[in-house]
Amino acid sequence: MADANFYEEARKQRMEENLRRFQDLGVAKIAKSLTDQATKPKPKAIAKPRAPAPVDPNLVRRSSRPHTTVTSYAEEFIEDRPARKKPRSGFSTRVKKPHEKVATEAQRAKVIKHAEDYRVRHVPSANPSYVKSMLQSHVYNGFWLNVPRDFCKKYLPGEKTVVVLEDAKGAEFDVVYTGEKENAGLSGGWKAFAEAHKLDDGDALIFELTEPARLKVHIFKGIGTGDEGLLKGKKKAKGGKGKKSDAKEDMVEAAAENTTQPRERKTRNSKKAGE
């Protein structure tokens, strides 16, 4: 018990001595003043509203620099200068060429019917085939011929390759097949085939797969080809006798053979060599 009281007395003496030293050095006053300043609330600064700068209603600019005048060349316009034509693009503004024809729905349906009749009667059932009606984008501009997706999946290669198109006269054309994708079709080389056979809008073509990469094409002309045009090149029977079905078959066969035969097989390489 005596040891504890002695310890407390010694501790109080040290604290009093330290306090006297702080007072002699002025540390106590400095600490008190800092404490008072830290606890003292600071007044909130009141923002003074700024007076808006005068704005000229005729000219609103973000920069304070003086506005430079722009030279006007309106009075120096040259009247003799030709007007610049706006470039046009798209099928809606495209100008039709003199040799291009537009088929009506009746003409298109009539030729498709002749092609379907020919396919049923004369194309072997063992050879897959389909009828394709020509559009302006197939024969006049673009020259891209899409192939039915089901036909691509079942009978044509899945990758990009070259297929041979053979017409009714035996002429062959190498055409690039783009492969099985969303818009599979015939691309490079199709333009040469279309121009060589003078295909028009509304013509109907039968594509007959004779080999894995060979298609035989039967062409049926549409515009300007009535029954007389389909029978062109066939002699009528004397006295007009004959079965009606036979005359119809002759009509369809004549339309299939009414194509233009090129002199030699045209490929992309041979065309470049000729140029």
GROMACS .gro file of C-alpha atoms in nm:
model
  275
    1MET     CA    1   0.000   0.000   0.000
    2ALA     CA    2   0.286   0.234   0.077
    3ASP     CA    3   0.449   0.153  -0.258
    4ALA     CA    4   0.134   0.254  -0.446
    5ASN     CA    5   0.108   0.590  -0.266
    6PHE     CA    6   0.474   0.656  -0.337
    7TYR     CA    7   0.425   0.585  -0.704
    8GLU     CA    8   0.127   0.819  -0.728
    9GLU     CA    9   0.314   1.098  -0.553
   10ALA     CA   10   0.611   1.060  -0.784
   11ARG     CA   11   0.382   1.066  -1.089
   12LYS     CA   12   0.209   1.387  -0.977
   13GLN     CA   13   0.546   1.555  -0.918
   14ARG     CA   14   0.663   1.467  -1.273
   15MET     CA   15   0.342   1.600  -1.425
   16GLU     CA   16   0.371   1.929  -1.232
   17GLU     CA   17   0.734   1.966  -1.340
   18ASN     CA   18   0.642   1.903  -1.706
   19LEU     CA   19   0.358   2.155  -1.686
   20ARG     CA   20   0.592   2.420  -1.540
   21ARG     CA   21   0.840   2.356  -1.821
   22PHE     CA   22   0.564   2.393  -2.085
   23GLN     CA   23   0.456   2.720  -1.928
   24ASP     CA   24   0.814   2.848  -1.924
   25LEU     CA   25   0.857   2.759  -2.290
   26GLY     CA   26   0.509   2.889  -2.392
   27VAL     CA   27   0.404   2.554  -2.533
   28ALA     CA   28   0.089   2.542  -2.326
   29LYS     CA   29  -0.040   2.873  -2.464
   30ILE     CA   30   0.030   2.767  -2.822
   31ALA     CA   31  -0.147   2.435  -2.777
   32LYS     CA   32  -0.448   2.607  -2.623
   33SER     CA   33  -0.472   2.862  -2.902
   34LEU     CA   34  -0.453   2.590  -3.169
   35THR     CA   35  -0.724   2.394  -2.992
   36ASP     CA   36  -0.949   2.700  -2.977
   37GLN     CA   37  -0.899   2.773  -3.346
   38ALA     CA   38  -0.967   2.413  -3.445
   39THR     CA   39  -1.294   2.401  -3.251
   40LYS     CA   40  -1.410   2.747  -3.358
   41PRO     CA   41  -1.677   2.720  -3.638
   42LYS     CA   42  -1.582   2.880  -3.966
   43PRO     CA   43  -1.831   3.117  -4.124
   44LYS     CA   44  -1.974   3.006  -4.457
   45ALA     CA   45  -1.864   3.205  -4.756
   46ILE     CA   46  -2.149   3.376  -4.935
   47ALA     CA   47  -2.107   3.375  -5.310
   48LYS     CA   48  -2.167   3.712  -5.467
   49PRO     CA   49  -2.377   3.701  -5.781
   50ARG     CA   50  -2.191   3.813  -6.088
   51ALA     CA   51  -2.346   4.067  -6.311
   52PRO     CA   52  -2.404   3.921  -6.660
   53ALA     CA   53  -2.192   4.069  -6.932
   54PRO     CA   54  -2.380   4.264  -7.197
   55VAL     CA   55  -2.462   4.048  -7.499
   56ASP     CA   56  -2.499   4.182  -7.847
   57PRO     CA   57  -2.823   4.036  -7.991
   58ASN     CA   58  -2.681   4.048  -8.341
   59LEU     CA   59  -2.372   3.843  -8.262
   60VAL     CA   60  -2.338   3.568  -8.002
   61ARG     CA   61  -1.981   3.443  -7.963
   62ARG     CA   62  -1.804   3.241  -7.696
   63SER     CA   63  -1.471   3.408  -7.752
   64SER     CA   64  -1.387   3.757  -7.622
   65ARG     CA   65  -1.157   3.825  -7.916
   66PRO     CA   66  -1.275   4.073  -8.177
   67HIS     CA   67  -1.474   3.913  -8.457
   68THR     CA   68  -1.293   3.896  -8.789
   69THR     CA   69  -1.490   3.977  -9.098
   70VAL     CA   70  -1.529   3.707  -9.365
   71THR     CA   71  -1.473   3.798  -9.724
   72SER     CA   72  -1.780   3.741  -9.939
   73TYR     CA   73  -1.734   3.616 -10.292
   74ALA     CA   74  -2.100   3.638 -10.389
   75GLU     CA   75  -2.036   3.926 -10.629
   76GLU     CA   76  -1.752   3.735 -10.798
   77PHE     CA   77  -1.970   3.443 -10.910
   78ILE     CA   78  -1.887   3.329 -11.263
   79GLU     CA   79  -2.206   3.279 -11.458
   80ASP     CA   80  -2.030   3.086 -11.737
   81ARG     CA   81  -1.927   2.803 -11.502
   82PRO     CA   82  -2.123   2.483 -11.580
   83ALA     CA   83  -2.346   2.358 -11.301
   84ARG     CA   84  -2.203   2.063 -11.109
   85LYS     CA   85  -2.414   1.751 -11.144
   86LYS     CA   86  -2.498   1.560 -10.828
   87PRO     CA   87  -2.375   1.201 -10.848
   88ARG     CA   88  -2.653   0.948 -10.846
   89SER     CA   89  -2.649   0.597 -10.711
   90GLY     CA   90  -2.896   0.317 -10.656
   91PHE     CA   91  -3.137   0.133 -10.878
   92SER     CA   92  -3.419   0.386 -10.836
   93THR     CA   93  -3.225   0.665 -11.013
   94ARG     CA   94  -3.059   0.446 -11.274
   95VAL     CA   95  -3.132   0.540 -11.637
   96LYS     CA   96  -3.254   0.250 -11.849
   97LYS     CA   97  -3.043   0.179 -12.157
   98PRO     CA   98  -3.203   0.149 -12.502
   99HIS     CA   99  -3.153  -0.227 -12.531
  100GLU     CA  100  -3.296  -0.299 -12.184
  101LYS     CA  101  -3.653  -0.423 -12.159
  102VAL     CA  102  -3.893  -0.451 -11.869
  103ALA     CA  103  -4.124  -0.751 -11.855
  104THR     CA  104  -4.481  -0.738 -11.732
  105GLU     CA  105  -4.619  -0.983 -11.481
  106ALA     CA  106  -4.825  -1.153 -11.751
  107GLN     CA  107  -4.522  -1.200 -11.976
  108ARG     CA  108  -4.313  -1.330 -11.689
  109ALA     CA  109  -4.579  -1.579 -11.579
  110LYS     CA  110  -4.630  -1.704 -11.936
  111VAL     CA  111  -4.260  -1.777 -11.990
  112ILE     CA  112  -4.228  -1.945 -11.650
  113LYS     CA  113  -4.517  -2.174 -11.740
  114HIS     CA  114  -4.350  -2.274 -12.069
  115ALA     CA  115  -4.026  -2.343 -11.882
  116GLU     CA  116  -4.201  -2.554 -11.618
  117ASP     CA  117  -4.378  -2.756 -11.889
  118TYR     CA  118  -4.049  -2.818 -12.066
  119ARG     CA  119  -3.879  -2.920 -11.740
  120VAL     CA  120  -4.152  -3.173 -11.661
  121ARG     CA  121  -4.156  -3.324 -12.011
  122HIS     CA  122  -3.792  -3.320 -12.122
  123VAL     CA  123  -3.556  -3.280 -11.824
  124PRO     CA  124  -3.466  -3.622 -11.676
  125SER     CA  125  -3.605  -3.667 -11.329
  126ALA     CA  126  -3.268  -3.808 -11.217
  127ASN     CA  127  -3.107  -3.467 -11.278
  128PRO     CA  128  -3.196  -3.202 -11.018
  129SER     CA  129  -3.324  -2.881 -11.179
  130TYR     CA  130  -3.504  -2.556 -11.106
  131VAL     CA  131  -3.655  -2.264 -11.301
  132LYS     CA  132  -3.522  -1.911 -11.251
  133SER     CA  133  -3.694  -1.597 -11.383
  134MET     CA  134  -3.449  -1.321 -11.481
  135LEU     CA  135  -3.465  -0.979 -11.316
  136GLN     CA  136  -3.299  -0.655 -11.422
  137SER     CA  137  -3.028  -0.701 -11.157
  138HIS     CA  138  -2.946  -1.041 -11.312
  139VAL     CA  139  -2.899  -0.931 -11.674
  140TYR     CA  140  -2.864  -0.549 -11.693
  141ASN     CA  141  -2.678  -0.430 -11.383
  142GLY     CA  142  -2.505  -0.604 -11.096
  143PHE     CA  143  -2.491  -0.938 -11.281
  144TRP     CA  144  -2.540  -1.147 -10.968
  145LEU     CA  145  -2.760  -1.456 -10.990
  146ASN     CA  146  -2.865  -1.610 -10.662
  147VAL     CA  147  -2.925  -1.985 -10.643
  148PRO     CA  148  -3.209  -2.134 -10.433
  149ARG     CA  149  -3.079  -2.221 -10.087
  150ASP     CA  150  -3.231  -2.571 -10.080
  151PHE     CA  151  -3.071  -2.652 -10.416
  152CYS     CA  152  -2.731  -2.530 -10.286
  153LYS     CA  153  -2.747  -2.741  -9.972
  154LYS     CA  154  -2.845  -3.062 -10.150
  155TYR     CA  155  -2.652  -3.059 -10.476
  156LEU     CA  156  -2.378  -2.790 -10.492
  157PRO     CA  157  -2.039  -2.773 -10.311
  158GLY     CA  158  -2.025  -2.591  -9.982
  159GLU     CA  159  -1.710  -2.393 -10.063
  160LYS     CA  160  -1.633  -2.138 -10.333
  161THR     CA  161  -1.562  -2.306 -10.665
  162VAL     CA  162  -1.595  -2.276 -11.042
  163VAL     CA  163  -1.893  -2.437 -11.214
  164VAL     CA  164  -1.952  -2.485 -11.586
  165LEU     CA  165  -2.267  -2.355 -11.755
  166GLU     CA  166  -2.357  -2.536 -12.078
  167ASP     CA  167  -2.627  -2.402 -12.309
  168ALA     CA  168  -2.849  -2.596 -12.551
  169LYS     CA  169  -2.587  -2.569 -12.829
  170GLY     CA  170  -2.306  -2.715 -12.618
  171ALA     CA  171  -2.117  -2.388 -12.552
  172GLU     CA  172  -1.952  -2.381 -12.210
  173PHE     CA  173  -1.889  -2.090 -11.972
  174ASP     CA  174  -1.684  -2.096 -11.651
  175VAL     CA  175  -1.870  -1.917 -11.370
  176VAL     CA  176  -1.767  -1.858 -11.009
  177TYR     CA  177  -2.003  -2.012 -10.752
  178THR     CA  178  -1.966  -1.826 -10.420
  179GLY     CA  179  -2.034  -2.128 -10.201
  180GLU     CA  180  -2.303  -2.223  -9.954
  181LYS     CA  181  -2.382  -1.915  -9.748
  182GLU     CA  182  -2.675  -1.681  -9.690
  183ASN     CA  183  -2.661  -1.532 -10.042
  184ALA     CA  184  -2.502  -1.811 -10.246
  185GLY     CA  185  -2.505  -1.757 -10.620
  186LEU     CA  186  -2.320  -1.714 -10.947
  187SER     CA  187  -2.081  -1.420 -10.969
  188GLY     CA  188  -1.774  -1.387 -11.192
  189GLY     CA  189  -1.841  -1.514 -11.544
  190TRP     CA  190  -2.219  -1.484 -11.523
  191LYS     CA  191  -2.208  -1.146 -11.700
  192ALA     CA  192  -2.034  -1.303 -12.002
  193PHE     CA  193  -2.300  -1.575 -12.017
  194ALA     CA  194  -2.587  -1.326 -11.991
  195GLU     CA  195  -2.445  -1.094 -12.257
  196ALA     CA  196  -2.355  -1.379 -12.494
  197HIS     CA  197  -2.713  -1.508 -12.487
  198LYS     CA  198  -2.869  -1.158 -12.483
  199LEU     CA  199  -3.077  -1.231 -12.176
  200ASP     CA  200  -3.353  -0.985 -12.092
  201ASP     CA  201  -3.576  -0.913 -11.797
  202GLY     CA  202  -3.852  -1.174 -11.784
  203ASP     CA  203  -3.660  -1.457 -11.949
  204ALA     CA  204  -3.689  -1.795 -11.779
  205LEU     CA  205  -3.391  -2.030 -11.741
  206ILE     CA  206  -3.388  -2.395 -11.645
  207PHE     CA  207  -3.072  -2.500 -11.460
  208GLU     CA  208  -3.019  -2.877 -11.489
  209LEU     CA  209  -2.743  -3.037 -11.282
  210THR     CA  210  -2.579  -3.295 -11.507
  211GLU     CA  211  -2.255  -3.332 -11.305
  212PRO     CA  212  -2.143  -3.217 -10.958
  213ALA     CA  213  -2.003  -2.890 -11.099
  214ARG     CA  214  -2.183  -2.865 -11.434
  215LEU     CA  215  -2.520  -2.706 -11.506
  216LYS     CA  216  -2.702  -2.729 -11.837
  217VAL     CA  217  -2.904  -2.414 -11.904
  218HIS     CA  218  -3.225  -2.407 -12.110
  219ILE     CA  219  -3.322  -2.052 -12.210
  220PHE     CA  220  -3.680  -1.933 -12.271
  221LYS     CA  221  -3.713  -1.580 -12.411
  222GLY     CA  222  -3.989  -1.362 -12.274
  223ILE     CA  223  -4.040  -1.007 -12.401
  224GLY     CA  224  -4.139  -0.979 -12.767
  225THR     CA  225  -4.170  -1.356 -12.801
  226GLY     CA  226  -4.529  -1.466 -12.856
  227ASP     CA  227  -4.644  -1.800 -12.989
  228GLU     CA  228  -4.505  -1.705 -13.330
  229GLY     CA  229  -4.166  -1.625 -13.176
  230LEU     CA  230  -4.160  -1.952 -12.987
  231LEU     CA  231  -4.231  -2.141 -13.308
  232LYS     CA  232  -3.962  -1.956 -13.502
  233GLY     CA  233  -3.734  -2.196 -13.687
  234LYS     CA  234  -3.993  -2.476 -13.694
  235LYS     CA  235  -4.185  -2.548 -14.014
  236LYS     CA  236  -4.561  -2.582 -13.981
  237ALA     CA  237  -4.721  -2.903 -14.094
  238LYS     CA  238  -4.896  -2.892 -14.431
  239GLY     CA  239  -5.267  -2.837 -14.412
  240GLY     CA  240  -5.237  -2.747 -14.043
  241LYS     CA  241  -5.287  -3.106 -13.934
  242GLY     CA  242  -5.132  -3.240 -13.620
  243LYS     CA  243  -5.204  -3.289 -13.257
  244LYS     CA  244  -5.235  -2.986 -13.031
  245SER     CA  245  -4.997  -3.138 -12.777
  246ASP     CA  246  -4.730  -3.192 -13.044
  247ALA     CA  247  -4.750  -2.828 -13.152
  248LYS     CA  248  -4.711  -2.722 -12.790
  249GLU     CA  249  -4.405  -2.941 -12.745
  250ASP     CA  250  -4.251  -2.796 -13.062
  251MET     CA  251  -4.318  -2.450 -12.928
  252VAL     CA  252  -4.137  -2.524 -12.603
  253GLU     CA  253  -3.845  -2.696 -12.773
  254ALA     CA  254  -3.800  -2.404 -13.012
  255ALA     CA  255  -3.788  -2.160 -12.721
  256ALA     CA  256  -3.522  -2.369 -12.547
  257GLU     CA  257  -3.307  -2.377 -12.862
  258ASN     CA  258  -3.347  -2.004 -12.936
  259THR     CA  259  -3.008  -1.901 -12.790
  260THR     CA  260  -2.694  -1.733 -12.920
  261GLN     CA  261  -2.399  -1.967 -12.961
  262PRO     CA  262  -2.052  -1.817 -12.903
  263ARG     CA  263  -1.769  -1.931 -13.128
  264GLU     CA  264  -1.552  -2.067 -12.851
  265ARG     CA  265  -1.558  -2.138 -12.483
  266LYS     CA  266  -1.523  -1.813 -12.293
  267THR     CA  267  -1.338  -1.797 -11.964
  268ARG     CA  268  -1.206  -1.511 -11.763
  269ASN     CA  269  -0.844  -1.592 -11.860
  270SER     CA  270  -0.921  -1.620 -12.232
  271LYS     CA  271  -1.105  -1.289 -12.223
  272LYS     CA  272  -0.801  -1.113 -12.074
  273ALA     CA  273  -0.570  -1.276 -12.328
  274GLY     CA  274  -0.790  -1.155 -12.614
  275GLU     CA  275  -0.772  -0.798 -12.490
   0.00000   0.00000   0.00000
